[in-house]
Amino acid sequence: ALLGLSACAVNEMGINDSNLTTTGGEVKASGNLVGAGASSQGEGQNAWIASFIDVNPNIEVTYDPAGSGAGRENFQQGASSFAGSDRAFNLEEISAGPFAACTPDSDLVELPVYVSPIAIVFNIEGVSALNLDAATIAKMFTGEIKKWNDPAIAEQNPTVTLPELEVTAVHRADKSGTTGNFTDYLSAAAPDVWRHGSVEEWPIEAGEAAPQTSGLINAVVGGQGTIGYVDASRATDLATVSLKVGDRYVPYSPEAAAAVLDASEFEAERAATDLAINIDRTATAGDVYPLVLVSYLIGCESYADDSKAALVKEYFSYVASEFGQKIAQTNAGSAPISDELRVKVEEAIAQID
């Protein structure tokens, strides 16, 4: 089915199959490539892998969407050749090492190639959309706001009839990059309310816990008065929140997510192949959506196994290509990276050996 989807996407985009690989259709590598990590990338990885192996039949790629934390751990231990993660390794983790798949002196390659808004989703009968600011969202997740007809919610939604219903805030039970991005947004945009930092593991007792993205969605859909946060690719049939940005409310969209990324800067003190981005959660210029997830492909600059280096280089190049980004947009609703960012990503991939 995914191969069919990728073929349809190719036809819709008017792209010739002979140009799909990074080598102009000539396969240069063969073997098995194992990756694991962020579930947020799941739909994107499914689409990338299906289209990639369709034109690179000698390369088998598998990806286990076990979560960002598990993906980084697997990669660091050498159980996978690449990871997907909703955050880059921090400098302390890189210094501590080691990374079993890499040579001892290798830098990391960390590429922001999957960009998606994080949607705030909720379930109230008869209500399909709401406007909320960061402080109100933070108070709902800390338990300070207990009812859906609370004045803080009602004042931002004067045309909506809100029930006197308990707020049940659902968070991820597992270590999650989506949680890390959500708490990073709350920490930056509502620091007087959210005092628990930017963390991947839910830090307080308030609310209901659910495992992984599917579990969180099931908890929201299965309840009444529930609210949670998910990668926007999984929120298509759910009621969603528009975030207050400056003096207006902005709904999630790939375009708004890409806009906030372009307004942000790369983190300092990183290797040239390590393109970690410091997202500006408080940007207000233009129609930006600040609750955005930037998910990374992570590999080694220098692999201990030369054969894996060739496979990773081929696959990473495909994912970062204009076509690869369009495949993810078509099948997962992500935002394609800009041409300017692609140049930097391709320069980093070129260093893999």
mmCIF file of N, CA and C in Angstrom, residues 34-90:
data_model
loop_
_atom_site.group_PDB
_atom_site.id
_atom_site.type_symbol
_atom_site.label_atom_id
_atom_site.label_comp_id
_atom_site.label_asym_id
_atom_site.label_seq_id
_atom_site.Cartn_x
_atom_site.Cartn_y
_atom_site.Cartn_z
ATOM 1 N N VAL A 34 19.433 -0.472 9.658
ATOM 2 C CA VAL A 34 18.481 -0.505 10.769
ATOM 3 C C VAL A 34 18.464 0.847 11.467
ATOM 4 N N GLY A 35 17.271 1.392 11.630
ATOM 5 C CA GLY A 35 17.095 2.627 12.373
ATOM 6 C C GLY A 35 15.996 2.460 13.402
ATOM 7 N N ALA A 36 15.978 3.361 14.386
ATOM 8 C CA ALA A 36 14.940 3.325 15.419
ATOM 9 C C ALA A 36 14.826 4.713 16.030
ATOM 10 N N GLY A 37 13.651 4.990 16.604
ATOM 11 C CA GLY A 37 13.521 6.260 17.300
ATOM 12 C C GLY A 37 12.140 6.850 17.285
ATOM 13 N N ALA A 38 12.074 8.144 17.037
ATOM 14 C CA ALA A 38 10.872 8.950 17.253
ATOM 15 C C ALA A 38 9.651 8.384 16.540
ATOM 16 N N SER A 39 8.573 8.206 17.310
ATOM 17 C CA SER A 39 7.317 7.778 16.704
ATOM 18 C C SER A 39 6.708 8.893 15.876
ATOM 19 N N SER A 40 7.072 10.137 16.171
ATOM 20 C CA SER A 40 6.564 11.265 15.380
ATOM 21 C C SER A 40 6.967 11.136 13.924
ATOM 22 N N GLN A 41 8.123 10.535 13.667
ATOM 23 C CA GLN A 41 8.591 10.332 12.298
ATOM 24 C C GLN A 41 7.960 9.115 11.639
ATOM 25 N N GLY A 42 7.140 8.374 12.381
ATOM 26 C CA GLY A 42 6.653 7.080 11.905
ATOM 27 C C GLY A 42 6.055 7.114 10.514
ATOM 28 N N GLU A 43 5.071 8.013 10.296
ATOM 29 C CA GLU A 43 4.426 8.080 8.987
ATOM 30 C C GLU A 43 5.416 8.541 7.914
ATOM 31 N N GLY A 44 6.271 9.482 8.269
ATOM 32 C CA GLY A 44 7.279 9.936 7.336
ATOM 33 C C GLY A 44 8.253 8.830 6.973
ATOM 34 N N GLN A 45 8.720 8.083 7.982
ATOM 35 C CA GLN A 45 9.652 6.986 7.723
ATOM 36 C C GLN A 45 9.010 5.906 6.868
ATOM 37 N N ASN A 46 7.746 5.586 7.129
ATOM 38 C CA ASN A 46 7.054 4.599 6.295
ATOM 39 C C ASN A 46 7.076 5.017 4.827
ATOM 40 N N ALA A 47 6.773 6.283 4.596
ATOM 41 C CA ALA A 47 6.743 6.779 3.217
ATOM 42 C C ALA A 47 8.140 6.832 2.607
ATOM 43 N N TRP A 48 9.116 7.325 3.380
ATOM 44 C CA TRP A 48 10.487 7.384 2.874
ATOM 45 C C TRP A 48 11.001 6.001 2.508
ATOM 46 N N ILE A 49 10.818 5.048 3.419
ATOM 47 C CA ILE A 49 11.361 3.702 3.200
ATOM 48 C C ILE A 49 10.698 3.047 1.999
ATOM 49 N N ALA A 50 9.359 3.152 1.901
ATOM 50 C CA ALA A 50 8.660 2.521 0.790
ATOM 51 C C ALA A 50 9.127 3.056 -0.554
ATOM 52 N N SER A 51 9.266 4.368 -0.657
ATOM 53 C CA SER A 51 9.690 4.949 -1.936
ATOM 54 C C SER A 51 11.176 4.710 -2.185
ATOM 55 N N PHE A 52 11.975 4.714 -1.117
ATOM 56 C CA PHE A 52 13.424 4.506 -1.247
ATOM 57 C C PHE A 52 13.739 3.104 -1.752
ATOM 58 N N ILE A 53 13.136 2.085 -1.142
ATOM 59 C CA ILE A 53 13.451 0.714 -1.553
ATOM 60 C C ILE A 53 12.841 0.392 -2.908
ATOM 61 N N ASP A 54 11.832 1.146 -3.313
ATOM 62 C CA ASP A 54 11.256 0.940 -4.636
ATOM 63 C C ASP A 54 12.261 1.243 -5.726
ATOM 64 N N VAL A 55 13.131 2.225 -5.487
ATOM 65 C CA VAL A 55 14.138 2.595 -6.486
ATOM 66 C C VAL A 55 15.540 2.155 -6.079
ATOM 67 N N ASN A 56 15.673 1.609 -4.877
ATOM 68 C CA ASN A 56 16.950 1.052 -4.396
ATOM 69 C C ASN A 56 16.699 -0.360 -3.870
ATOM 70 N N PRO A 57 16.334 -1.289 -4.742
ATOM 71 C CA PRO A 57 15.909 -2.621 -4.285
ATOM 72 C C PRO A 57 16.990 -3.432 -3.598
ATOM 73 N N ASN A 58 18.260 -3.022 -3.711
ATOM 74 C CA ASN A 58 19.343 -3.764 -3.068
ATOM 75 C C ASN A 58 19.613 -3.285 -1.643
ATOM 76 N N ILE A 59 18.865 -2.280 -1.198
ATOM 77 C CA ILE A 59 19.029 -1.778 0.166
ATOM 78 C C ILE A 59 17.741 -2.022 0.949
ATOM 79 N N GLU A 60 17.850 -2.717 2.060
ATOM 80 C CA GLU A 60 16.701 -2.952 2.934
ATOM 81 C C GLU A 60 16.808 -2.020 4.141
ATOM 82 N N VAL A 61 15.776 -1.227 4.370
ATOM 83 C CA VAL A 61 15.756 -0.282 5.486
ATOM 84 C C VAL A 61 14.600 -0.631 6.407
ATOM 85 N N THR A 62 14.874 -0.703 7.700
ATOM 86 C CA THR A 62 13.814 -0.880 8.694
ATOM 87 C C THR A 62 13.918 0.235 9.725
ATOM 88 N N TYR A 63 12.770 0.618 10.280
ATOM 89 C CA TYR A 63 12.733 1.678 11.291
ATOM 90 C C TYR A 63 11.722 1.291 12.350
ATOM 91 N N ASP A 64 12.180 1.235 13.606
ATOM 92 C CA ASP A 64 11.325 0.916 14.739
ATOM 93 C C ASP A 64 10.939 2.214 15.455
ATOM 94 N N PRO A 65 9.661 2.628 15.412
ATOM 95 C CA PRO A 65 9.249 3.883 16.050
ATOM 96 C C PRO A 65 9.062 3.721 17.555
ATOM 97 N N ALA A 66 10.131 3.338 18.242
ATOM 98 C CA ALA A 66 10.065 3.014 19.667
ATOM 99 C C ALA A 66 10.073 4.238 20.563
ATOM 100 N N GLY A 67 10.281 5.426 19.986
ATOM 101 C CA GLY A 67 10.368 6.659 20.766
ATOM 102 C C GLY A 67 11.758 7.255 20.678
ATOM 103 N N SER A 68 11.825 8.565 20.869
ATOM 104 C CA SER A 68 13.105 9.263 20.724
ATOM 105 C C SER A 68 14.165 8.760 21.692
ATOM 106 N N GLY A 69 13.782 8.613 22.962
ATOM 107 C CA GLY A 69 14.746 8.173 23.965
ATOM 108 C C GLY A 69 15.306 6.806 23.638
ATOM 109 N N ALA A 70 14.418 5.871 23.272
ATOM 110 C CA ALA A 70 14.853 4.520 22.915
ATOM 111 C C ALA A 70 15.728 4.552 21.665
ATOM 112 N N GLY A 71 15.382 5.408 20.711
ATOM 113 C CA GLY A 71 16.172 5.496 19.489
ATOM 114 C C GLY A 71 17.583 5.978 19.746
ATOM 115 N N ARG A 72 17.714 7.003 20.584
ATOM 116 C CA ARG A 72 19.056 7.503 20.898
ATOM 117 C C ARG A 72 19.866 6.454 21.650
ATOM 118 N N GLU A 73 19.211 5.762 22.575
ATOM 119 C CA GLU A 73 19.912 4.717 23.340
ATOM 120 C C GLU A 73 20.366 3.589 22.418
ATOM 121 N N ASN A 74 19.480 3.144 21.515
ATOM 122 C CA ASN A 74 19.842 2.075 20.581
ATOM 123 C C ASN A 74 21.027 2.478 19.710
ATOM 124 N N PHE A 75 20.974 3.694 19.214
ATOM 125 C CA PHE A 75 22.062 4.183 18.358
ATOM 126 C C PHE A 75 23.362 4.279 19.145
ATOM 127 N N GLN A 76 23.285 4.817 20.353
ATOM 128 C CA GLN A 76 24.496 4.980 21.151
ATOM 129 C C GLN A 76 25.118 3.624 21.478
ATOM 130 N N GLN A 77 24.277 2.600 21.668
ATOM 131 C CA GLN A 77 24.771 1.265 22.008
ATOM 132 C C GLN A 77 25.173 0.460 20.779
ATOM 133 N N GLY A 78 24.925 0.982 19.588
ATOM 134 C CA GLY A 78 25.291 0.277 18.370
ATOM 135 C C GLY A 78 24.255 -0.710 17.891
ATOM 136 N N ALA A 79 23.043 -0.697 18.473
ATOM 137 C CA ALA A 79 21.983 -1.602 18.047
ATOM 138 C C ALA A 79 21.330 -1.149 16.747
ATOM 139 N N SER A 80 21.543 0.102 16.363
ATOM 140 C CA SER A 80 21.035 0.617 15.099
ATOM 141 C C SER A 80 22.104 1.514 14.478
ATOM 142 N N SER A 81 22.013 1.695 13.174
ATOM 143 C CA SER A 81 23.003 2.513 12.465
ATOM 144 C C SER A 81 22.602 3.975 12.395
ATOM 145 N N PHE A 82 21.320 4.253 12.624
ATOM 146 C CA PHE A 82 20.883 5.641 12.699
ATOM 147 C C PHE A 82 19.691 5.738 13.636
ATOM 148 N N ALA A 83 19.447 6.935 14.100
ATOM 149 C CA ALA A 83 18.333 7.180 15.014
ATOM 150 C C ALA A 83 17.453 8.287 14.470
ATOM 151 N N GLY A 84 16.192 8.242 14.855
ATOM 152 C CA GLY A 84 15.290 9.371 14.679
ATOM 153 C C GLY A 84 15.019 9.938 16.054
ATOM 154 N N SER A 85 15.109 11.232 16.219
ATOM 155 C CA SER A 85 14.928 11.815 17.549
ATOM 156 C C SER A 85 14.308 13.200 17.450
ATOM 157 N N ASP A 86 13.382 13.471 18.377
ATOM 158 C CA ASP A 86 12.723 14.774 18.413
ATOM 159 C C ASP A 86 13.554 15.816 19.139
ATOM 160 N N ARG A 87 14.766 15.483 19.451
ATOM 161 C CA ARG A 87 15.758 16.466 19.877
ATOM 162 C C ARG A 87 17.135 15.935 19.520
ATOM 163 N N ALA A 88 18.065 16.841 19.382
ATOM 164 C CA ALA A 88 19.452 16.440 19.169
ATOM 165 C C ALA A 88 20.072 16.008 20.497
ATOM 166 N N PHE A 89 21.131 15.218 20.436
ATOM 167 C CA PHE A 89 21.914 14.949 21.644
ATOM 168 C C PHE A 89 22.425 16.284 22.182
ATOM 169 N N ASN A 90 22.373 16.442 23.510
ATOM 170 C CA ASN A 90 22.944 17.670 24.061
ATOM 171 C C ASN A 90 24.461 17.529 24.176
#
